[in-house]
Tab-separated table of C-alpha atoms in Angstrom:
chain	number	residue	atom	x	y	z
A	1	MET	CA	18.161	-6.213	-50.815
A	2	THR	CA	20.333	-3.227	-51.583
A	3	ALA	CA	22.536	-3.062	-54.644
A	4	PHE	CA	25.646	-3.162	-52.472
A	5	ARG	CA	24.549	-6.333	-50.655
A	6	TYR	CA	23.609	-7.941	-53.967
A	7	ALA	CA	27.006	-7.091	-55.440
A	8	LEU	CA	28.750	-8.409	-52.332
A	9	ARG	CA	26.782	-11.672	-52.377
A	10	SER	CA	27.389	-12.015	-56.115
A	11	ALA	CA	31.132	-11.508	-55.692
A	12	SER	CA	31.288	-14.097	-52.909
A	13	PHE	CA	29.319	-16.560	-55.031
A	14	ALA	CA	31.573	-15.970	-58.035
A	15	THR	CA	34.636	-16.612	-55.909
A	16	ALA	CA	33.188	-19.784	-54.388
A	17	TYR	CA	32.039	-21.073	-57.779
A	18	LEU	CA	35.412	-20.449	-59.412
A	19	VAL	CA	37.270	-22.133	-56.554
A	20	VAL	CA	35.032	-25.215	-56.712
A	21	TYR	CA	35.028	-25.280	-60.542
A	22	LEU	CA	38.812	-25.094	-60.784
A	23	THR	CA	39.225	-27.614	-57.975
A	24	CYS	CA	36.861	-30.025	-59.748
A	25	THR	CA	38.907	-29.772	-62.936
A	26	VAL	CA	42.080	-30.709	-61.030
A	27	LEU	CA	40.453	-33.251	-58.686
A	28	PRO	CA	37.586	-34.944	-60.549
A	29	TRP	CA	36.450	-36.788	-57.384
A	30	PHE	CA	36.007	-33.597	-55.352
A	31	PRO	CA	32.946	-34.114	-53.089
A	32	VAL	CA	31.266	-30.789	-53.938
A	33	PRO	CA	30.523	-30.375	-57.649
A	34	ALA	CA	30.233	-26.939	-59.240
A	35	LEU	CA	26.607	-27.811	-60.023
A	36	ALA	CA	25.793	-27.845	-56.315
A	37	VAL	CA	27.305	-24.408	-55.772
A	38	ALA	CA	25.385	-22.979	-58.732
A	39	ALA	CA	22.124	-24.635	-57.678
A	40	VAL	CA	22.464	-23.398	-54.110
A	41	TRP	CA	23.147	-19.895	-55.381
A	42	LEU	CA	20.144	-19.772	-57.706
A	43	THR	CA	17.887	-21.315	-55.063
A	44	ALA	CA	19.056	-18.879	-52.378
A	45	GLN	CA	18.450	-15.935	-54.699
A	46	THR	CA	14.910	-17.038	-55.611
A	47	GLY	CA	13.187	-14.694	-53.188
A	48	TYR	CA	14.838	-11.545	-54.517
A	49	GLY	CA	13.426	-11.604	-58.053
A	50	ASN	CA	16.741	-11.159	-59.872
A	51	ARG	CA	16.771	-14.572	-61.509
A	52	ARG	CA	17.746	-13.328	-64.962
A	53	LEU	CA	20.652	-11.355	-63.490
A	54	ASP	CA	21.745	-14.390	-61.486
A	55	VAL	CA	21.609	-16.603	-64.576
A	56	VAL	CA	23.676	-14.106	-66.561
A	57	MET	CA	26.156	-13.893	-63.703
A	58	LEU	CA	26.389	-17.679	-63.419
A	59	ALA	CA	26.954	-18.001	-67.167
A	60	THR	CA	29.651	-15.330	-67.047
A	61	VAL	CA	31.433	-16.966	-64.116
A	62	ALA	CA	31.258	-20.378	-65.835
A	63	MET	CA	32.740	-18.847	-68.983
A	64	VAL	CA	35.536	-17.259	-66.938
A	65	GLY	CA	36.278	-20.629	-65.328
A	66	ALA	CA	36.392	-22.315	-68.727
A	67	THR	CA	38.678	-19.569	-70.026
A	68	LEU	CA	41.019	-20.107	-67.085
A	69	ASN	CA	41.146	-23.776	-68.122
A	70	GLY	CA	42.209	-22.760	-71.625
A	71	ALA	CA	38.907	-23.057	-73.493
A	72	GLY	CA	38.055	-21.030	-76.573
A	73	LEU	CA	34.959	-18.925	-77.124
A	74	LEU	CA	32.654	-21.720	-78.318
A	75	LEU	CA	33.718	-24.089	-75.562
A	76	CYS	CA	33.153	-21.304	-73.027
A	77	ALA	CA	29.586	-20.931	-74.272
A	78	VAL	CA	29.074	-24.685	-73.943
A	79	ALA	CA	30.496	-24.580	-70.404
A	80	ALA	CA	28.022	-21.823	-69.557
A	81	ILE	CA	25.110	-23.910	-70.826
A	82	VAL	CA	26.321	-26.957	-68.883
A	83	ALA	CA	26.583	-24.839	-65.714
A	84	VAL	CA	23.322	-22.903	-66.024
A	85	LEU	CA	20.683	-25.395	-67.169
A	86	PRO	CA	20.880	-27.986	-64.351
A	87	ALA	CA	21.209	-25.312	-61.661
A	88	LEU	CA	18.282	-23.377	-63.089
A	89	LEU	CA	16.213	-26.556	-63.310
A	90	PHE	CA	16.945	-27.305	-59.646
A	91	ALA	CA	16.070	-23.757	-58.535
A	92	VAL	CA	12.823	-23.635	-60.523
A	93	LEU	CA	11.686	-27.057	-59.326
A	94	MET	CA	12.512	-26.163	-55.721
A	95	GLN	CA	10.505	-22.958	-56.096
A	96	ARG	CA	7.526	-24.707	-57.701
A	97	GLN	CA	7.430	-27.996	-55.803
A	98	LEU	CA	8.745	-26.944	-52.380
A	99	PRO	CA	8.206	-23.211	-51.915
A	100	GLY	CA	9.810	-22.000	-48.733
A	101	PHE	CA	11.291	-25.413	-47.835
A	102	TRP	CA	14.761	-23.956	-48.251
A	103	GLN	CA	14.156	-21.555	-45.365
A	104	GLY	CA	11.900	-23.771	-43.262
A	105	HIS	CA	8.661	-22.021	-44.260
A	106	GLY	CA	5.372	-23.834	-44.738
A	107	ASP	CA	6.189	-26.703	-42.415
A	108	ARG	CA	2.780	-26.566	-40.719
A	109	PHE	CA	1.086	-27.278	-44.030
A	110	ARG	CA	3.527	-29.790	-45.483
A	111	LYS	CA	4.142	-33.351	-44.445
A	112	PRO	CA	7.884	-33.919	-43.868
A	113	ARG	CA	7.957	-37.209	-45.747
A	114	ALA	CA	6.229	-35.702	-48.791
A	115	ALA	CA	8.758	-32.859	-48.881
A	116	LEU	CA	11.670	-35.289	-48.730
A	117	VAL	CA	10.145	-37.390	-51.515
A	118	ARG	CA	9.832	-34.313	-53.723
A	119	LEU	CA	13.384	-33.275	-52.917
A	120	ALA	CA	14.520	-36.829	-53.648
A	121	GLY	CA	12.969	-36.448	-57.096
A	122	ILE	CA	14.338	-32.968	-57.813
A	123	ALA	CA	17.967	-33.712	-56.888
A	124	PRO	CA	18.560	-36.672	-59.231
A	125	LEU	CA	16.736	-34.943	-62.067
A	126	ALA	CA	19.040	-31.920	-61.862
A	127	ALA	CA	22.120	-34.117	-61.433
A	128	ALA	CA	21.113	-36.272	-64.405
A	129	THR	CA	20.603	-33.156	-66.513
A	130	GLY	CA	24.095	-32.010	-65.623
A	131	ILE	CA	25.616	-35.406	-66.436
A	132	VAL	CA	23.798	-35.612	-69.779
A	133	LEU	CA	24.979	-32.139	-70.754
A	134	GLU	CA	28.548	-32.899	-69.672
A	135	THR	CA	28.482	-36.171	-71.608
A	136	VAL	CA	27.222	-34.476	-74.760
A	137	ALA	CA	29.736	-31.628	-74.443
A	138	ASP	CA	32.740	-33.864	-73.646
A	139	THR	CA	33.135	-36.782	-76.023
A	140	GLY	CA	35.772	-38.432	-73.820
A	141	PHE	CA	33.448	-38.729	-70.814
A	142	ALA	CA	33.430	-42.382	-69.635
A	143	ALA	CA	30.469	-44.243	-68.105
A	144	ALA	CA	32.026	-45.069	-64.716
A	145	PRO	CA	33.000	-41.469	-63.868
A	146	ALA	CA	29.587	-40.338	-65.110
A	147	ALA	CA	27.857	-42.640	-62.626
A	148	LEU	CA	30.094	-41.417	-59.811
A	149	HIS	CA	29.515	-37.769	-60.762
A	150	PHE	CA	25.775	-38.467	-60.829
A	151	ALA	CA	25.896	-40.001	-57.346
A	152	ILE	CA	27.964	-37.135	-55.931
A	153	GLY	CA	25.734	-34.529	-57.593
A	154	THR	CA	22.548	-36.171	-56.366
A	155	ALA	CA	23.853	-36.475	-52.812
A	156	THR	CA	25.032	-32.869	-52.607
A	157	LEU	CA	21.881	-31.484	-54.212
A	158	PHE	CA	19.762	-33.501	-51.766
A	159	LEU	CA	21.790	-32.631	-48.668
A	160	ALA	CA	22.414	-28.928	-49.373
A	161	PRO	CA	18.793	-27.768	-48.866
A	162	LEU	CA	18.511	-29.934	-45.759
A	163	ALA	CA	21.697	-28.435	-44.311
A	164	VAL	CA	20.656	-24.858	-45.060
A	165	ARG	CA	17.186	-25.526	-43.700
A	166	ALA	CA	18.606	-26.997	-40.496
A	167	THR	CA	20.841	-23.986	-39.914
A	168	ARG	CA	18.049	-21.523	-40.726
A	169	THR	CA	15.453	-23.075	-38.411
A	170	HIS	CA	17.834	-23.415	-35.446
A	171	SER	CA	19.069	-19.831	-35.741
A	172	ASP	CA	15.626	-18.481	-34.803
A	173	GLY	CA	15.848	-20.019	-31.354
A	174	PRO	CA	13.620	-22.634	-29.779
A	175	GLY	CA	11.345	-20.293	-27.838
A	176	ARG	CA	10.682	-17.725	-30.526
A	177	PRO	CA	7.396	-18.198	-32.391
A	178	THR	CA	7.636	-17.845	-36.169
A	179	LEU	CA	5.044	-16.665	-38.632
A	180	THR	CA	4.749	-18.471	-41.929
A	181	VAL	CA	3.172	-16.826	-44.934
A	182	VAL	CA	2.214	-19.102	-47.816
A	183	ARG	CA	1.325	-17.516	-51.112
């Protein structure tokens, strides 16, 4: 990927993340949590080898979003930790447990039910990590909204890879043979 394309993708991610983050602060029941946007971004960028740059960018964008909400320096750092850790956990587990699943690779060697079971384990783990960090960071976080945020986060983290995978596999066309390389 060229530096220009990386900068363009990074700018589009930053815009999408800020829009979702600020919308979630106004509408707490928004169906797409900021965690899902961050996790999708880090997972999509896995193949390019710029993970540390993506993590720094995600932390910076999370700090900007917290600053726009009126947070101070320490609270901005906490917001960055709350944004980065669950998304990074999701991306690393997707890379380790289901390599290539995101793009539809390795399907000849992987049973579909086993892949869905692994994804069903990764999504709630990342969502629970996000809820625990939010609960620790925000002392006024109640139990009922935490359960709802967990359910929304789990559902979006489970459905996002399936949606991207479905769009990626159908874009190749039905008659075109694909080559899968598993490392």
